Amino acid sequence: MMDMISTLPDDILCHVLSFLKTKQAVATSILSKRWKHLWLSVPVLDFSRTRVTDQEANFRFHDFVYSVLLSRDSAPPVKFFRLYVMYNYTQHVNLIMPSVSKWINFVLQRGGLEYLDLYMDTSGWPTLPINILSCTTLVALKLCFFRVVDHRFSSVLLLPSLKTLHLHLIRFAKRQDFMFLLAACPNLEDLLISALLFDDEEDSLSCNEWKNFSLSNLTKANVDSYYFQFPMKVLHNVQSLSMCIAKAHCFNDAIPTFHNLTCMHLESLNNRCHFIVEVFKHCPKLQELYVDEDGMNSDYQPWTKKDDKENWVDPNFVPQCLSLHLRVFCFSSVFGLQGELQLARYILKNARVLQTMRISTIGEPEIKDLLSSFPRASSSCKLTFVYLPRDYSSESDSSLDANETSIGSDA
Amino acid sequence: MAQEASSSTSSKTISLKTGDGEIFEIEASAAKQMKTVQRLIDDLGDDITIPLHNVFSKELPKIIEYYKKDITGEITKDFEAEFVKDLNDDEVKVLFLAANYLDANKLFEFLSQNIADRLESKSVEYVRKYFGVENDFTPEEESKLREERAWSFRGIKEDE
């Protein structure tokens, strides 16, 4: 049986090699004569988690990448290219980007690139090589820490195959530029944006050309709209949505109805519990809702009883998703303020098919008894409490130091 | 569980016979995920015990366990981590070869990744043994290659 592995054909071996970082894949060239050129058939170039300690190491790394690319000159095109480099010293972007642009151009020119993931931790914003945004074969694009600015910008954008777009710490000249980018991705299914910045603060999204724009194939979105107000209308077809809400956000205008939304994650609710009612009203098919309070008041201080100002009023009619669809409600970083308790009570009272309510509290453990006493519309609802003492670090895993108790009827 | 329209394969089980003569049952929907098995069913019918000459009683239960989880949509990262946690490199190799033989794509992909992870910073000699590779380079050829690709060999274990 052990001998079988040496009879495996080249394409199977290449397939295993495709899961290795390029550094290790190239090293296999030394195993035997048969293996010397196997790595060249692997359509994956993964230079991820490369840590460069000093200038000398950087030269060696650049040499390596150049030699890998040159060796692959007559090899099959690269489908997957990941470059993730961290510098242990101050490495200025102008010394890095010319080479990086050449590498990317080399890969793009061969054609067939489907997956691109880039991050260079330089000092100073790298400028994104703009030809990436006209790669018609690209299916997934992940970018971190780039400046997108080019005078050819809106005429060059074309990403018809793109299904996944993840942008983190990306700087655009104007909001319009970001919208042009989205408009160039009509088949987008998965969007993640976080920490988008704009050189020009003026809000240019109110003009009519974006009024009816939406991404109709989008099923999953993760939108950190802390720094800018993301036009929600664009996302109205999604099935799954994660949002981080800015504290001074205004929700009154233009929240669309999310007809397909079944799973929602909300962060930084900050005790605006009535917003959840708006969520219910605009998401008629909602099945799972995860809310994280974040526990900070408007002065960025942890809550105290003084913050307990919300006057909850039950809405006149019960939203459809509560009566028919909501199965899971998880509420984290709950302090025990009136708004939070009333929201939980309201959901328990009206959610007829609720199976799980999980409350993770940083405040008083006594709310456990209070919530358990509230009437429930769903007899099979299981109520779970996780108590995390107030001085837990917000970075820690919620499974540390948690005393978990489960209360409620088991179905 | 939601009510399913009853079909002839919804609760049907298939019998599989390993190379060492043991018989295991598997649900028809799981068997569908193993293209080799499905081809044999198409040729031989689903009432007969399907012979798997190259898969043995040590590894088949583990493969069945994986696909049991797959058909209920329960395969998560945690499950996969747990699945390989107590397996040594050779045991994973055996499963990998079996998944390849059975043309069980999902398991094959997962095990390919796992093998790559395990081999990541092993020594050259270890990897040779693992893949049953005979070194046919002369010492001069090998050292020349090592020099050319020096950057590749930093951080990889030295041969004992």
Coordinates of N, CA and C in Angstrom, one line a residue, chain A residues 61-197:
Chain A
F61 N 14.5 38.2 -1.2 CA 13.1 37.9 -1.5 C 12.8 38.3 -2.9
H62 N 13.2 39.5 -3.2 CA 12.8 40.0 -4.6 C 13.5 39.1 -5.6
D63 N 14.8 38.8 -5.4 CA 15.5 37.9 -6.3 C 14.7 36.6 -6.5
F64 N 14.2 36.1 -5.4 CA 13.5 34.8 -5.4 C 12.3 34.9 -6.3
V65 N 11.5 36.0 -6.0 CA 10.2 36.1 -6.8 C 10.5 36.3 -8.3
Y66 N 11.5 37.1 -8.6 CA 11.9 37.2 -10.0 C 12.3 35.9 -10.6
S67 N 13.1 35.1 -9.9 CA 13.6 33.9 -10.5 C 12.4 32.9 -10.6
V68 N 11.5 32.9 -9.7 CA 10.3 32.0 -9.8 C 9.5 32.4 -11.1
L69 N 9.3 33.7 -11.2 CA 8.5 34.1 -12.4 C 9.2 33.8 -13.7
L70 N 10.5 34.0 -13.7 CA 11.2 33.8 -15.0 C 11.2 32.3 -15.3
S71 N 11.4 31.4 -14.3 CA 11.4 30.0 -14.5 C 10.1 29.5 -15.1
R72 N 9.0 30.3 -14.7 CA 7.7 29.8 -15.1 C 7.3 30.4 -16.5
D73 N 8.3 31.0 -17.2 CA 7.9 31.7 -18.4 C 7.1 30.9 -19.4
S74 N 7.5 29.6 -19.6 CA 6.8 28.8 -20.6 C 5.8 27.8 -19.9
A75 N 5.6 28.1 -18.6 CA 4.7 27.1 -17.9 C 3.3 27.6 -18.0
P76 N 2.3 26.8 -17.6 CA 0.9 27.2 -17.7 C 0.7 28.5 -16.9
P77 N -0.3 29.2 -17.2 CA -0.5 30.5 -16.5 C -0.8 30.4 -15.1
V78 N -0.6 31.4 -14.3 CA -0.9 31.4 -12.9 C -2.3 31.7 -12.7
K79 N -3.0 30.9 -11.9 CA -4.4 31.1 -11.6 C -4.6 31.8 -10.3
F80 N -3.7 31.6 -9.4 CA -3.8 32.0 -8.0 C -2.5 32.7 -7.6
F81 N -2.6 34.0 -7.2 CA -1.4 34.8 -6.8 C -1.7 35.5 -5.5
R82 N -0.9 35.1 -4.5 CA -1.1 35.8 -3.2 C 0.3 36.3 -2.8
L83 N 0.3 37.6 -2.4 CA 1.5 38.2 -2.0 C 1.2 39.0 -0.7
Y84 N 1.8 38.5 0.4 CA 1.5 39.1 1.7 C 2.8 39.2 2.4
V85 N 3.3 40.5 2.5 CA 4.6 40.7 3.0 C 4.6 41.7 4.1
M86 N 5.3 41.3 5.2 CA 5.4 42.1 6.4 C 6.9 42.5 6.6
Y87 N 7.1 43.7 7.0 CA 8.5 44.2 7.1 C 8.8 44.5 8.6
N88 N 9.9 43.9 9.0 CA 10.3 44.2 10.4 C 11.1 45.5 10.6
Y89 N 11.3 46.2 9.5 CA 12.0 47.5 9.5 C 11.2 48.4 8.6
T90 N 11.6 49.7 8.7 CA 10.9 50.7 7.9 C 11.2 50.5 6.4
Q91 N 10.3 50.0 5.6 CA 10.6 49.8 4.2 C 9.7 50.8 3.4
H92 N 10.3 51.7 2.8 CA 9.4 52.7 2.1 C 8.8 52.1 0.8
V93 N 7.6 52.5 0.6 CA 6.8 51.9 -0.5 C 7.4 52.1 -1.9
N94 N 8.2 53.2 -2.0 CA 8.7 53.5 -3.4 C 9.8 52.5 -3.8
L95 N 10.4 51.8 -2.8 CA 11.4 50.9 -3.1 C 10.8 49.5 -3.4
I96 N 9.5 49.3 -3.1 CA 8.9 48.0 -3.2 C 8.0 47.9 -4.5
M97 N 7.2 49.0 -4.6 CA 6.1 48.9 -5.6 C 6.6 48.7 -7.1
P98 N 7.7 49.3 -7.5 CA 8.1 49.0 -8.9 C 8.2 47.5 -9.2
S99 N 8.9 46.8 -8.3 CA 9.0 45.4 -8.5 C 7.7 44.7 -8.4
V100 N 6.9 45.0 -7.4 CA 5.6 44.4 -7.2 C 4.7 44.6 -8.5
S101 N 4.7 45.8 -9.0 CA 3.9 46.1 -10.2 C 4.4 45.2 -11.3
K102 N 5.7 45.0 -11.5 CA 6.3 44.2 -12.6 C 5.8 42.8 -12.4
W103 N 5.8 42.3 -11.1 CA 5.4 40.9 -10.9 C 3.9 40.7 -11.3
I104 N 3.1 41.7 -10.9 CA 1.7 41.6 -11.1 C 1.4 41.7 -12.6
N105 N 2.1 42.6 -13.3 CA 2.0 42.7 -14.8 C 2.3 41.4 -15.5
F106 N 3.4 40.8 -15.0 CA 3.9 39.5 -15.6 C 2.8 38.5 -15.5
V107 N 2.2 38.4 -14.3 CA 1.1 37.4 -14.1 C -0.1 37.7 -15.0
L108 N -0.5 39.0 -15.0 CA -1.7 39.4 -15.7 C -1.5 39.2 -17.2
Q109 N -0.3 39.5 -17.7 CA -0.1 39.4 -19.2 C -0.3 38.0 -19.7
R110 N 0.1 37.0 -18.8 CA 0.0 35.6 -19.3 C -1.5 35.2 -19.4
G111 N -2.4 36.0 -18.7 CA -3.8 35.7 -18.8 C -4.2 34.6 -17.8
G112 N -5.5 34.4 -17.6 CA -6.0 33.3 -16.8 C -6.0 33.5 -15.3
L113 N -5.6 34.7 -14.8 CA -5.5 34.9 -13.3 C -7.0 34.9 -12.8
E114 N -7.2 34.1 -11.7 CA -8.5 34.0 -11.1 C -8.6 34.5 -9.7
Y115 N -7.5 34.4 -9.0 CA -7.5 34.8 -7.6 C -6.3 35.6 -7.3
L116 N -6.6 36.8 -6.7 CA -5.5 37.7 -6.4 C -5.6 38.3 -5.0
D117 N -4.6 38.1 -4.2 CA -4.7 38.6 -2.8 C -3.4 39.3 -2.5
L118 N -3.5 40.6 -2.2 CA -2.3 41.5 -2.0 C -2.3 42.2 -0.7
Y119 N -1.2 42.2 0.0 CA -1.0 43.1 1.1 C 0.5 43.3 1.3
M120 N 0.9 44.6 1.3 CA 2.3 44.9 1.6 C 2.4 45.9 2.7
D121 N 3.0 45.5 3.8 CA 3.0 46.3 5.0 C 4.1 47.3 5.0
T122 N 4.1 48.2 4.0 CA 5.2 49.2 3.8 C 4.9 50.5 4.6
S123 N 5.8 51.4 4.7 CA 5.5 52.7 5.3 C 5.1 53.6 4.1
G124 N 3.9 54.1 4.1 CA 3.5 54.9 2.9 C 2.5 54.0 2.1
W125 N 1.5 54.6 1.6 CA 0.5 53.9 0.9 C 0.9 53.4 -0.5
P126 N 0.9 52.1 -0.7 CA 1.2 51.6 -2.1 C 0.1 52.0 -3.0
T127 N 0.4 52.3 -4.3 CA -0.6 52.6 -5.3 C -0.9 51.3 -6.0
L128 N -2.2 51.0 -6.1 CA -2.6 49.8 -6.7 C -2.3 49.8 -8.2
P129 N -1.7 48.8 -8.7 CA -1.5 48.7 -10.2 C -2.9 48.6 -10.8
I130 N -3.2 49.6 -11.6 CA -4.6 49.8 -12.0 C -5.0 48.7 -13.0
N131 N -4.1 48.1 -13.7 CA -4.5 47.0 -14.7 C -5.2 45.8 -14.0
I132 N -5.0 45.7 -12.7 CA -5.7 44.6 -12.0 C -7.2 44.8 -12.2
L133 N -7.7 46.0 -12.2 CA -9.1 46.3 -12.3 C -9.7 46.1 -13.7
S134 N -8.9 45.7 -14.6 CA -9.5 45.3 -15.9 C -9.1 43.9 -16.3
C135 N -9.0 43.0 -15.2 CA -8.6 41.6 -15.5 C -9.9 40.8 -15.6
T136 N -10.2 40.5 -16.8 CA -11.6 39.9 -17.1 C -11.7 38.5 -16.6
T137 N -10.6 37.8 -16.2 CA -10.7 36.4 -15.7 C -10.8 36.4 -14.2
L138 N -10.6 37.5 -13.5 CA -10.5 37.5 -12.1 C -11.8 37.1 -11.4
V139 N -11.8 36.1 -10.5 CA -13.0 35.7 -9.8 C -13.0 36.2 -8.4
A140 N -11.8 36.3 -7.8 CA -11.7 36.8 -6.4 C -10.6 37.8 -6.3
L141 N -10.8 38.9 -5.6 CA -9.8 39.9 -5.4 C -9.9 40.4 -4.0
K142 N -8.7 40.2 -3.3 CA -8.6 40.7 -1.9 C -7.5 41.7 -1.8
L143 N -7.7 42.9 -1.3 CA -6.7 43.9 -1.2 C -6.7 44.5 0.1
C144 N -5.5 44.7 0.6 CA -5.4 45.4 1.9 C -4.3 46.4 1.8
F145 N -4.6 47.6 2.2 CA -3.7 48.7 2.3 C -3.2 49.2 1.0
F146 N -4.1 49.8 0.2 CA -3.7 50.3 -1.1 C -4.4 51.7 -1.3
R147 N -3.7 52.5 -2.2 CA -4.4 53.7 -2.6 C -4.8 53.5 -4.1
V148 N -6.0 53.7 -4.3 CA -6.5 53.6 -5.7 C -6.7 54.9 -6.3
V149 N -5.8 55.3 -7.2 CA -5.9 56.6 -7.8 C -5.2 56.5 -9.2
D150 N -5.9 56.8 -10.2 CA -5.3 56.8 -11.5 C -6.3 57.6 -12.4
H151 N -5.7 58.5 -13.2 CA -6.5 59.4 -14.1 C -7.3 58.6 -15.1
R152 N -7.0 57.4 -15.3 CA -7.7 56.6 -16.3 C -8.9 55.8 -15.7
F153 N -9.1 56.1 -14.4 CA -9.9 55.2 -13.5 C -11.2 54.7 -14.1
S154 N -12.1 55.6 -14.3 CA -13.5 55.0 -14.6 C -13.5 54.4 -16.0
S155 N -12.6 54.7 -16.9 CA -12.7 54.1 -18.2 C -12.1 52.7 -18.3
V156 N -11.3 52.4 -17.2 CA -10.5 51.1 -17.3 C -11.1 50.0 -16.6
L157 N -12.2 50.2 -15.8 CA -12.7 49.2 -14.9 C -13.5 48.2 -15.6
L158 N -13.2 46.9 -15.4 CA -13.9 45.9 -16.0 C -13.6 44.6 -15.3
L159 N -14.5 44.1 -14.5 CA -14.3 42.8 -13.8 C -15.5 42.0 -13.9
P160 N -15.8 41.5 -15.1 CA -17.1 40.7 -15.3 C -17.2 39.4 -14.7
S161 N -16.0 38.8 -14.3 CA -16.0 37.5 -13.7 C -15.9 37.5 -12.2
L162 N -15.8 38.7 -11.7 CA -15.5 38.8 -10.2 C -16.7 38.5 -9.4
K163 N -16.5 37.5 -8.5 CA -17.5 37.1 -7.6 C -17.2 37.5 -6.1
T164 N -16.0 37.6 -5.8 CA -15.6 38.0 -4.4 C -14.7 39.2 -4.4
L165 N -15.1 40.2 -3.6 CA -14.3 41.4 -3.5 C -14.1 41.7 -2.0
H166 N -12.9 41.7 -1.5 CA -12.6 42.1 -0.1 C -11.7 43.2 -0.1
L167 N -12.1 44.3 0.5 CA -11.3 45.5 0.5 C -11.1 46.0 1.9
H168 N -9.8 46.1 2.4 CA -9.6 46.5 3.7 C -8.5 47.6 3.7
L169 N -8.8 48.7 4.3 CA -7.8 49.9 4.3 C -7.5 50.3 2.9
I170 N -8.5 50.7 2.2 CA -8.3 51.2 0.8 C -8.7 52.6 0.7
R171 N -7.8 53.4 0.1 CA -8.0 54.8 0.0 C -8.4 55.2 -1.4
F172 N -9.5 55.8 -1.6 CA -10.0 56.3 -2.9 C -9.9 57.8 -2.9
A173 N -9.8 58.4 -4.1 CA -9.8 59.8 -4.2 C -11.2 60.3 -3.8
K174 N -12.2 59.7 -4.4 CA -13.6 60.2 -4.1 C -14.5 59.0 -3.9
R175 N -15.7 59.2 -3.3 CA -16.7 58.1 -3.1 C -17.1 57.6 -4.4
Q176 N -17.2 58.5 -5.4 CA -17.6 58.1 -6.8 C -16.8 57.0 -7.3
D177 N -15.5 57.0 -7.0 CA -14.5 56.1 -7.5 C -14.9 54.7 -7.0
F178 N -15.2 54.6 -5.7 CA -15.6 53.3 -5.1 C -16.9 52.8 -5.8
M179 N -17.8 53.7 -6.0 CA -19.1 53.3 -6.7 C -18.8 52.8 -8.1
F180 N -17.9 53.5 -8.8 CA -17.5 53.0 -10.2 C -16.9 51.6 -10.1
L181 N -16.1 51.4 -9.1 CA -15.5 50.0 -8.9 C -16.6 49.0 -8.7
L182 N -17.6 49.2 -7.9 CA -18.7 48.3 -7.7 C -19.5 48.1 -8.9
A183 N -19.7 49.1 -9.7 CA -20.5 49.0 -10.9 C -19.7 48.2 -11.9
A184 N -18.4 48.1 -11.8 CA -17.7 47.3 -12.8 C -17.7 45.8 -12.5
C185 N -18.4 45.4 -11.4 CA -18.5 44.0 -10.9 C -20.0 43.5 -10.9
P186 N -20.6 43.4 -12.0 CA -22.0 43.1 -12.1 C -22.4 41.7 -11.5
N187 N -21.4 40.8 -11.5 CA -21.6 39.4 -11.0 C -21.1 39.2 -9.6
L188 N -20.9 40.2 -8.9 CA -20.4 40.1 -7.5 C -21.3 39.4 -6.6
E189 N -20.8 38.4 -5.8 CA -21.6 37.6 -4.9 C -21.2 37.9 -3.4
D190 N -20.0 38.2 -3.2 CA -19.5 38.3 -1.8 C -18.7 39.6 -1.7
L191 N -19.1 40.5 -0.9 CA -18.5 41.8 -0.8 C -18.1 42.0 0.7
L192 N -16.8 42.4 0.9 CA -16.4 42.8 2.3 C -15.7 44.1 2.2
I193 N -16.1 45.1 2.9 CA -15.4 46.3 2.9 C -15.2 46.8 4.4
S194 N -14.0 47.3 4.6 CA -13.6 47.6 5.9 C -12.6 48.8 5.9
A195 N -12.8 49.8 6.6 CA -11.9 50.9 6.6 C -11.6 51.5 5.3
L196 N -12.6 51.9 4.6 CA -12.4 52.6 3.3 C -12.2 54.1 3.6
L197 N -11.3 54.7 3.0 CA -11.0 56.2 3.2 C -11.1 56.9 1.9

